[in-house]
Short mmCIF file of C-alpha atoms in Angstrom, two decimals:
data_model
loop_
_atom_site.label_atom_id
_atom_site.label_comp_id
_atom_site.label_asym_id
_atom_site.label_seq_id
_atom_site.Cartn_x
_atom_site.Cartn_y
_atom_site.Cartn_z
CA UNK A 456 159.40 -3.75 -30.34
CA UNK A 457 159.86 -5.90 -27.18
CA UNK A 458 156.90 -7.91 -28.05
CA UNK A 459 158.68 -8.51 -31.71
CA UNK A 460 162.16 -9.43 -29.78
CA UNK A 461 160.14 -12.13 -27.45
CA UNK A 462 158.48 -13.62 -30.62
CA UNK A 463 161.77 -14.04 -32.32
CA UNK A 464 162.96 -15.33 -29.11
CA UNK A 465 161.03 -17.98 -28.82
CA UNK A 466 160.65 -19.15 -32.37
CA UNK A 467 164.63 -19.87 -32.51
CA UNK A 468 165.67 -20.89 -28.86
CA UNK A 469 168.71 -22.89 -30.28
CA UNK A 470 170.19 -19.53 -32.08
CA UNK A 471 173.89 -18.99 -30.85
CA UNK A 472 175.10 -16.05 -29.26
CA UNK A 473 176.83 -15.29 -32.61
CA UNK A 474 173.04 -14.81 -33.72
CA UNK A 475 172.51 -12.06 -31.49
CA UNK A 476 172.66 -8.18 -32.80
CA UNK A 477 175.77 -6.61 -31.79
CA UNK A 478 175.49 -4.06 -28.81
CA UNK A 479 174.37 -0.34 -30.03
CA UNK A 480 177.76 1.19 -29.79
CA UNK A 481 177.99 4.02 -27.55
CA UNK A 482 176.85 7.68 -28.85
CA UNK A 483 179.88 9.94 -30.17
CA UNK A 484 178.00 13.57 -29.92
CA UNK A 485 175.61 14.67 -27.25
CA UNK A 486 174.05 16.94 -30.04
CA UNK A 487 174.42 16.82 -33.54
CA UNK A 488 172.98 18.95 -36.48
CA UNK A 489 173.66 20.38 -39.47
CA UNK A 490 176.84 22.60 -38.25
CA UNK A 491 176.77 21.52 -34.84
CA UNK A 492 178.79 19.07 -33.52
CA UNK A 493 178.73 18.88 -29.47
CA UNK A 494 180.54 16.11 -27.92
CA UNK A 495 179.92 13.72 -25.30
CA UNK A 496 180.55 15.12 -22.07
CA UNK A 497 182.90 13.16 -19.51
CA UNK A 498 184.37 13.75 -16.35
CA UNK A 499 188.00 14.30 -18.18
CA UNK A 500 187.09 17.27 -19.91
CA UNK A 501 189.68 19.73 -19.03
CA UNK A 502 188.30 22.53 -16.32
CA UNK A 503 188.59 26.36 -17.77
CA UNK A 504 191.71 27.99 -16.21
CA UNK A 505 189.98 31.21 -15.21
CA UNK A 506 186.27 32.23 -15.23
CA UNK A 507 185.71 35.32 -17.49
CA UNK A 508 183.72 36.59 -20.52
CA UNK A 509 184.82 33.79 -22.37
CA UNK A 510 183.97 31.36 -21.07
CA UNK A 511 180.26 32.41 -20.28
CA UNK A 512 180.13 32.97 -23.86
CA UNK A 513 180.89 29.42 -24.60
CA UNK A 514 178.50 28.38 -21.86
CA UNK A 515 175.68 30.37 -23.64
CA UNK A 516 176.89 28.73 -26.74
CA UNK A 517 176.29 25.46 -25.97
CA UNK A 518 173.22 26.18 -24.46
CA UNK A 519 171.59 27.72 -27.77
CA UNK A 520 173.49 24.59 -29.77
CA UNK A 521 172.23 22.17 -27.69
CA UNK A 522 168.36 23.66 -28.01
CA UNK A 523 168.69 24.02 -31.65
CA UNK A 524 169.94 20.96 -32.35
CA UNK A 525 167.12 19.31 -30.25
CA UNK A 526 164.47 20.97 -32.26
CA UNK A 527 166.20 20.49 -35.65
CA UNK A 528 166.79 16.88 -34.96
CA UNK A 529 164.08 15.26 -32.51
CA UNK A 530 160.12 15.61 -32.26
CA UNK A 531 159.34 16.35 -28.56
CA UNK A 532 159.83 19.18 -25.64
CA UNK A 533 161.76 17.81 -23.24
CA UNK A 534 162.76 17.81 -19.29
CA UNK A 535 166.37 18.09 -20.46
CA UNK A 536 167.23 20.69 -22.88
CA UNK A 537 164.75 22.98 -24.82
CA UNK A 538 162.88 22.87 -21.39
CA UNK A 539 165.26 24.15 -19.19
CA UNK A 540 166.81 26.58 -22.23
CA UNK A 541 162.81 28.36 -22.73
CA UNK A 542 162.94 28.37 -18.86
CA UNK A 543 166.03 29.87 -18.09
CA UNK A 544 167.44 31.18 -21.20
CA UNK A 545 165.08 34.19 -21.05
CA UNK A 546 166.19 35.67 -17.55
CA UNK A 547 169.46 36.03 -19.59
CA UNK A 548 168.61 37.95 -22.07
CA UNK A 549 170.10 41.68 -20.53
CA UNK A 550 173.28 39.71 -20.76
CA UNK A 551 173.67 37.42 -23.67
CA UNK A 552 171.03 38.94 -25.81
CA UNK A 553 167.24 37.13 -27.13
CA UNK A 554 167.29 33.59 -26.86
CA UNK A 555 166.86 31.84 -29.97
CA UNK A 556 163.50 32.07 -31.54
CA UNK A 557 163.47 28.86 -33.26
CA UNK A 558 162.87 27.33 -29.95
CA UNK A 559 160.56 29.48 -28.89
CA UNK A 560 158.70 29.03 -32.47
CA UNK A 561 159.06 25.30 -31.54
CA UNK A 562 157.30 25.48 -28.39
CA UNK A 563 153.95 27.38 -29.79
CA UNK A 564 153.72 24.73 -32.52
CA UNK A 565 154.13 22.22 -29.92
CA UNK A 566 151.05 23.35 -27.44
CA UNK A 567 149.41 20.33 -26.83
CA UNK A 568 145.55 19.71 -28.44
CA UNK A 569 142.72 20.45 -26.14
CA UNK A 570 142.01 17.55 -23.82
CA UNK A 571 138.34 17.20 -22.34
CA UNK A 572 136.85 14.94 -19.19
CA UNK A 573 136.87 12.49 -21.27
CA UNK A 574 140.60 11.70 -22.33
CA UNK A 575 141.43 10.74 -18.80
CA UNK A 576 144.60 9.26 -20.26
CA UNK A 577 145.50 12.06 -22.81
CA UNK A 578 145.67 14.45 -19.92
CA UNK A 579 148.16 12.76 -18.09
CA UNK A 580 150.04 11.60 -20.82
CA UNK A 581 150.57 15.49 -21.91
CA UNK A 582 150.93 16.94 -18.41
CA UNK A 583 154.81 17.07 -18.55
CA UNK A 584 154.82 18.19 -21.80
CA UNK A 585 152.11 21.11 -21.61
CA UNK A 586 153.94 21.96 -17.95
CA UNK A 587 157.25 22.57 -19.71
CA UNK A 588 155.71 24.20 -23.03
CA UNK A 589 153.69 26.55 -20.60
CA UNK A 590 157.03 27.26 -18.58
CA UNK A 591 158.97 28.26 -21.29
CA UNK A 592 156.60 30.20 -23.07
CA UNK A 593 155.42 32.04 -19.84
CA UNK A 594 159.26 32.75 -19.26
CA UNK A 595 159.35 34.15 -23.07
CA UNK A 596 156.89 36.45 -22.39
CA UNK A 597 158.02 37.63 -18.92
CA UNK A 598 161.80 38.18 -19.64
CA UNK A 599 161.61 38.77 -23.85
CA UNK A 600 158.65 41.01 -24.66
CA UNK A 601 157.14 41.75 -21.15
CA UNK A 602 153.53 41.17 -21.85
CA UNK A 603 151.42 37.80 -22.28
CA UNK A 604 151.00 36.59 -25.83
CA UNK A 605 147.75 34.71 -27.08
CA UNK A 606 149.72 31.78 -27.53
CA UNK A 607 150.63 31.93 -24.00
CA UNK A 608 147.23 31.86 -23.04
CA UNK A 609 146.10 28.91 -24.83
CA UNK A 610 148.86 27.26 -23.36
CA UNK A 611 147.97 27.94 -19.72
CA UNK A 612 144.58 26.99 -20.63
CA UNK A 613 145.58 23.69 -21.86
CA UNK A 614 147.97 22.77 -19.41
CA UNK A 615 145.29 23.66 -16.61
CA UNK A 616 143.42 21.17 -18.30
CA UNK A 617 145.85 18.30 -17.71
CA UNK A 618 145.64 18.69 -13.87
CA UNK A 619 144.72 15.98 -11.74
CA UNK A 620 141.80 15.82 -9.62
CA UNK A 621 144.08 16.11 -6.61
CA UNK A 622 145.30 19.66 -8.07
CA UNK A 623 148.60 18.18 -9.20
CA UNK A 624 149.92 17.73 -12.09
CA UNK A 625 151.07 13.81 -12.43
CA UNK A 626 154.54 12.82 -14.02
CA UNK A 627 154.56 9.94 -16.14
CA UNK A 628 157.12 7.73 -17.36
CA UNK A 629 160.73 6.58 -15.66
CA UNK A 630 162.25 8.91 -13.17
CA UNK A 631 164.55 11.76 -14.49
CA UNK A 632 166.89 13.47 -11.66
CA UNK A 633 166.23 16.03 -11.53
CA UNK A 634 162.96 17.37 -12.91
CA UNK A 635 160.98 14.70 -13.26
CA UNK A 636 161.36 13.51 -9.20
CA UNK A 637 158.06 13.50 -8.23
CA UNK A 638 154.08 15.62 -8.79
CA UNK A 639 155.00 17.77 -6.40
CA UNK A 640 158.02 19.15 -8.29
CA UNK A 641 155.98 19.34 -11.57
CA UNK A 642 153.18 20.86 -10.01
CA UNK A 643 155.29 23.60 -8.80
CA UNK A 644 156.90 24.04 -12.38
CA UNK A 645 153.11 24.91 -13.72
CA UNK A 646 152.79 27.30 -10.68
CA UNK A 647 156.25 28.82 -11.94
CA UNK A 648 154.36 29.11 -15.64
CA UNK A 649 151.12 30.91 -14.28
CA UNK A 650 153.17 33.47 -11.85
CA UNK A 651 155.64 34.00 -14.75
CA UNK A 652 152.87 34.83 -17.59
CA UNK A 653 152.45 38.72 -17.44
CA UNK A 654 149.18 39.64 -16.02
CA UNK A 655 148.00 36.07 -16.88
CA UNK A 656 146.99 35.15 -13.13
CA UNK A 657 145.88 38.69 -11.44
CA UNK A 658 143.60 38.95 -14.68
CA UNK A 659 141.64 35.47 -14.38
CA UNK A 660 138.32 35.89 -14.38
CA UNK A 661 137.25 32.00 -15.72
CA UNK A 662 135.52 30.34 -12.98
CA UNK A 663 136.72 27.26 -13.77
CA UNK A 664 140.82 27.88 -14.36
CA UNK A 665 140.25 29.98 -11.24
CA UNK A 666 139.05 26.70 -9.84
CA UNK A 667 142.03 24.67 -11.13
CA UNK A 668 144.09 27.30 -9.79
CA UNK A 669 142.88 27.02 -6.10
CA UNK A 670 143.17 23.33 -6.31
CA UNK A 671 146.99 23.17 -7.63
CA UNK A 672 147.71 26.04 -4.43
CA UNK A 673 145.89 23.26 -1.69
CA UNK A 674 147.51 20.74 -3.52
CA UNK A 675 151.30 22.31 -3.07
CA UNK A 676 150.33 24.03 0.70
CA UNK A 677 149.09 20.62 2.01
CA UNK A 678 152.08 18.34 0.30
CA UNK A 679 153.86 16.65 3.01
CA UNK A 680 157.63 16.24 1.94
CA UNK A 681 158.78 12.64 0.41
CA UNK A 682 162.28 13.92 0.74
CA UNK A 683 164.54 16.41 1.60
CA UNK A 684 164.54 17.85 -2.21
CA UNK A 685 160.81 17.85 -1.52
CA UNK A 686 161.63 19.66 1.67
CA UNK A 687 164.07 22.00 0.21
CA UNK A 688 161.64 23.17 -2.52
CA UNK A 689 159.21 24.59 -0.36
CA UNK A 690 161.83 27.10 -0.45
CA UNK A 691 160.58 27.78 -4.48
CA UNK A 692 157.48 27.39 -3.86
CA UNK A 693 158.03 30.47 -1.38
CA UNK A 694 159.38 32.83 -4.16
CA UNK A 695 156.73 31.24 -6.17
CA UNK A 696 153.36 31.47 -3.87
CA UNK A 697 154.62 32.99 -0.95
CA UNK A 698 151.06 32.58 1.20
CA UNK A 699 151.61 28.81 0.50
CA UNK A 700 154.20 28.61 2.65
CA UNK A 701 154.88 29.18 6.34
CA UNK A 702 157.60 31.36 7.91
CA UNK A 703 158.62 28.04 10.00
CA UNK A 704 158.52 26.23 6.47
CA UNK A 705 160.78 28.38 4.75
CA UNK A 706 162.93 28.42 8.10
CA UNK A 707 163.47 24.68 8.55
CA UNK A 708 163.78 23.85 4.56
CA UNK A 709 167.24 26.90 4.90
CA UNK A 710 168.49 25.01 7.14
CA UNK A 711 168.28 21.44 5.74
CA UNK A 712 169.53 22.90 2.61
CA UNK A 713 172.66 24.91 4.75
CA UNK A 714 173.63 21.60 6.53
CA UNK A 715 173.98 19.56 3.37
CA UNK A 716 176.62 21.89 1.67
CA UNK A 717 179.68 20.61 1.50
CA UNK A 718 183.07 21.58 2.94
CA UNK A 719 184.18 22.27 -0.70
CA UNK A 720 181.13 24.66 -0.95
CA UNK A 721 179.30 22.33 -3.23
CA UNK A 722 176.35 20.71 -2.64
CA UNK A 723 175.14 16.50 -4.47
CA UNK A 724 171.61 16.23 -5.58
CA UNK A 725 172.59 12.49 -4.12
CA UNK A 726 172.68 13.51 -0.87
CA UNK A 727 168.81 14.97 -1.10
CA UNK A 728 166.97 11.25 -1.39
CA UNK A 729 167.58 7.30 -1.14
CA UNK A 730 167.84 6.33 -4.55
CA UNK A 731 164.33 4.39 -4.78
CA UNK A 732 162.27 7.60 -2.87
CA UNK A 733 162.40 9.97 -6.10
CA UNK A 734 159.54 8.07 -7.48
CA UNK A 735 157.99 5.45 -7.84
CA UNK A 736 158.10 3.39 -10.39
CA UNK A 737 162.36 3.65 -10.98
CA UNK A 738 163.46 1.41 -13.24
CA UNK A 739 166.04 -1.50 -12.34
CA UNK A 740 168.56 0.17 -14.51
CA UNK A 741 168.26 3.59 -12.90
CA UNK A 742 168.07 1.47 -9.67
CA UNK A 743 171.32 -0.09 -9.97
CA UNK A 744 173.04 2.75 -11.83
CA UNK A 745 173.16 5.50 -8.90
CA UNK A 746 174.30 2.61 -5.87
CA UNK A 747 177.21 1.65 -8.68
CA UNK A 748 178.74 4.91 -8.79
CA UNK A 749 182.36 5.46 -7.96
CA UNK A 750 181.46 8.02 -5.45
CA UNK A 751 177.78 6.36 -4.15
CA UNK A 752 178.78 6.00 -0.39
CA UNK A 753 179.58 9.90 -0.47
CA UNK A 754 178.19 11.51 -3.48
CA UNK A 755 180.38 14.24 -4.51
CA UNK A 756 179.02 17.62 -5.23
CA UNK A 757 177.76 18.31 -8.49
CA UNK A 758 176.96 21.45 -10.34
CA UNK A 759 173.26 21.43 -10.76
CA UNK A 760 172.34 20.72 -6.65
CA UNK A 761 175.04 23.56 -5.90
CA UNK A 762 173.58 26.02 -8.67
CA UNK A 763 170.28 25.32 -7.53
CA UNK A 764 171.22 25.80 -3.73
CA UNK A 765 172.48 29.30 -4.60
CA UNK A 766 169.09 29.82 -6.93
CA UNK A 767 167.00 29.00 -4.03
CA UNK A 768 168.98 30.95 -1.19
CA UNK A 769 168.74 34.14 -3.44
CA UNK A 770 165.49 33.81 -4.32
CA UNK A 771 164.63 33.80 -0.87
CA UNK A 772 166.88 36.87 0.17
CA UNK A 773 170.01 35.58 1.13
CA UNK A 774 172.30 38.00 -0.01
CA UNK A 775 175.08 37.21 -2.77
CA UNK A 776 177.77 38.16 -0.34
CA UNK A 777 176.69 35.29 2.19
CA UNK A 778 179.67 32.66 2.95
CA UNK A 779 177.70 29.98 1.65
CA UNK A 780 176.65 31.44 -1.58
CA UNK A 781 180.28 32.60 -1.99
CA UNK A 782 181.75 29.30 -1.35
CA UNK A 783 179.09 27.83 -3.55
CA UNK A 784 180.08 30.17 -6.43
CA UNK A 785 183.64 29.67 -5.86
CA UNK A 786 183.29 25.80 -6.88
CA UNK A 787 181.04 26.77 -9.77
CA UNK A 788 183.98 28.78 -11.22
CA UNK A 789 186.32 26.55 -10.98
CA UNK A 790 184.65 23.37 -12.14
CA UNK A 791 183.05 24.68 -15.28
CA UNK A 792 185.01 23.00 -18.60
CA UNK A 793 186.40 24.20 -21.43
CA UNK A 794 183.57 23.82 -23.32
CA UNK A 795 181.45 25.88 -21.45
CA UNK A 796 179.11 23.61 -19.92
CA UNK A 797 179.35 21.77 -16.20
CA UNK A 798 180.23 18.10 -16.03
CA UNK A 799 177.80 15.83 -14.52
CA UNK A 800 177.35 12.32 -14.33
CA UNK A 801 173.91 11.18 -15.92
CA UNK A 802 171.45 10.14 -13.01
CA UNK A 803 169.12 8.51 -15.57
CA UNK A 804 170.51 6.46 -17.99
CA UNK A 805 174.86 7.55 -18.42
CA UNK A 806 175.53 7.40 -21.72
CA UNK A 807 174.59 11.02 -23.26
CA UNK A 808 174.77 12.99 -19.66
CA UNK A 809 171.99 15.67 -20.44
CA UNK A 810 171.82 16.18 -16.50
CA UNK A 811 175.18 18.20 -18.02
CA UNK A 812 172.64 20.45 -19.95
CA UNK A 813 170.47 20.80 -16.98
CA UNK A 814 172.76 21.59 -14.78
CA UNK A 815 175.10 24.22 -17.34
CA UNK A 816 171.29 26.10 -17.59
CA UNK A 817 171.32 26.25 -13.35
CA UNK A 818 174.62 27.07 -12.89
CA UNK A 819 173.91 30.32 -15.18
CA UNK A 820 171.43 31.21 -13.27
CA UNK A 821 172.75 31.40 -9.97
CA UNK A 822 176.16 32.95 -11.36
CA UNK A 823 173.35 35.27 -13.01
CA UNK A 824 171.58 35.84 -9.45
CA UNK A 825 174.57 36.63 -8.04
CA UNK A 826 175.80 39.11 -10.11
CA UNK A 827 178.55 36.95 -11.51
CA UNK A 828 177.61 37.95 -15.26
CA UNK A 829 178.20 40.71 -15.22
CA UNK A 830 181.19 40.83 -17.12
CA UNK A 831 179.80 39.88 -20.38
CA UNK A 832 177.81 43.11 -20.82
CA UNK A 833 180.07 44.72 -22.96
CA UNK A 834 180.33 41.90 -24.98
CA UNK A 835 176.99 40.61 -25.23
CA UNK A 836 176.35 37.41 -27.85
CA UNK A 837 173.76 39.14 -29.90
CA UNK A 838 170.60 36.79 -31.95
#
């Protein structure tokens, strides 16, 4: 397509800026389907006036809408919405009821074709897709039925394939904040898949995934930080592969992540790296969007850094009551929108804001962690 643009370009260099296509004009739905109609979020959306049953129920609504519109309408698993609804819908389930299972029939049609030594380039190309496939399907299993399916399997097969010879698994493509930062943080999301899998990693007998398997661990032990979301997510990585990481690891990445809450109790997944040290390559656009930001000399806090603070202190045995998870959930509450979901600025391109998705799935989870659910088990959304 660019190639076409340049030829036309250059074949009429006397056309008139009246000759030029008319800007795309800016998306009216963040998800559309057949009987699903989800807006486009924006900062102006009004804020719920209490927290309750409700209004957890329209989070979990928009959750499943958004997923099932993405598999209805697009062709591709995806860092921003059926990913993070096959990895965190599941946990829910005791509370809003099964997931949908038109994503998760989605994801085992979508298991990526074998990839041999060969197809250097098809196994990098597919590692972010077989990571989150894998994740998902692994979560499925874990939280749904409670034992490992086939298809399961052959997708931890496959995406063990896809690994680099480093033992990482290598991110391609333009930077997504968050979850597609850097190798380290999708190597630790196929760790997540083969500790999540029921029975999947303590019954490996395959010399060579057991291989693969030893590789990814050096790979994530021996990482030296980029940033200080790199730092902070040794703190995963410890509820993930506890041996991986040190007790004056864990130590050091609880306190970075204590000292950059802020005095409203959230926390800004801003604060965590200089804009061009997610990864590299960042394109210009990303590049200049982030430094243009109304709040870009002091990020505010957003909801997916402070649900994912709250995720990561629990996970490592801070206890709900704790001041700064309590202050942390306090802001949750009171920022989520009428709508259900969490406002949040897009950090990759601003114009449909799925970082909102991302961080609505989060922010569910730590309320979820924290016991903040609760209230919706009387009234559970039932699938």
């Amino acid at each position: 397509m660019k190639s076409a643009s340049l030829l036309l370009l250059l074949a009429a260099p006397l056309a008139s800026a009246a000759d030029a296509p008319p800007p795309k004009p800016k998306p009216e739905f963040q998800y559309k389907s057949e009987g699903i109609a989800v807006s486009i979020p924006t900062a102006g959306e009004a804020k719920v006036a209490a927290f309750n049953a409700a209004t957890i129920q329209a989070a979990s609504k928009y959750l499943d809408d958004g997923a099932v519109t993405w598999v209805r309408e697009k062709s591709c698993i995806n860092c921003h919405t059926t990913g993070p609804y096959m990895a965190e819908r599941p946990a829910l389930s005791a509370l809003l009821g099964r997931p949908n299972e038109e994503i998760q029939a989605d994801f085992i049609t979508s298991i990526p074709a074998p990839a041999n030594d060969s197809q250097k380039a098809k196994k990098r190309v597919g590692a972010s897709t077989s990571v989150w496939c894998t994740m998902g399907l692994a979560e499925w299993d874990k939280h749904v039925t409670g034992k490992l399916s086939e298809h399961t399997g052959r997708a931890l097969r496959e995406m063990m394939t896809r690994q680099a010879d480093n033992g990482s698994f290598v991110s391609t493509g333009e930077v997504e904040i968050p979850h597609i930062t850097t190798d380290f943080e999708l190597t630790l999301q196929a760790a997540r898949a083969i500790t999540a899998a029921p029975g999947w990693l303590a019954g490996l007998k395959d010399a060579d995934l057991l291989a693969r398997v030893e590789k990814m661990k050096v790979f994530l032990r021996d990482s030296k930080p980029r940033n200080d979301y790199e730092h902070i997510l040794r703190l995963q990585l410890a509820s993930t592969l506890p041996d991986l990481v040190t007790e004056g690891e864990a130590k050091g990445a609880m306190v970075l992540l204590s000292q950059k809450q802020h005095p409203d109790g959230g926390w800004s997944l801003r604060d965590m790296s200089a804009t061009d040290n997610w990864r590299t390559p960042m394109s210009e656009f990303v590049l200049k969007l982030i430094p243009s930001l109304p709040d870009a000399a002091r990020p505010e806090s957003d909801p997916y850094m402070t649900a994912f603070a709250i995720v990561l202190m629990r996970q490592n045995n801070v206890p709900a009551k704790d001041g700064r998870i309590q202050r942390g959930i306090a802001w949750l509450k009171r920022e989520q929108r009428v709508s259900g979901r969490w406002w949040m600025h897009s950090l990759y391109r601003g114009n449909y804001h799925y970082i909102t998705y991302i961080a609505t799935a989060q922010a569910m989870k730590a309320l979820a962690l924290c016991g903040e659910l609760d209230v919706v088990k009387d009234s559970t959304v039932s699938r």
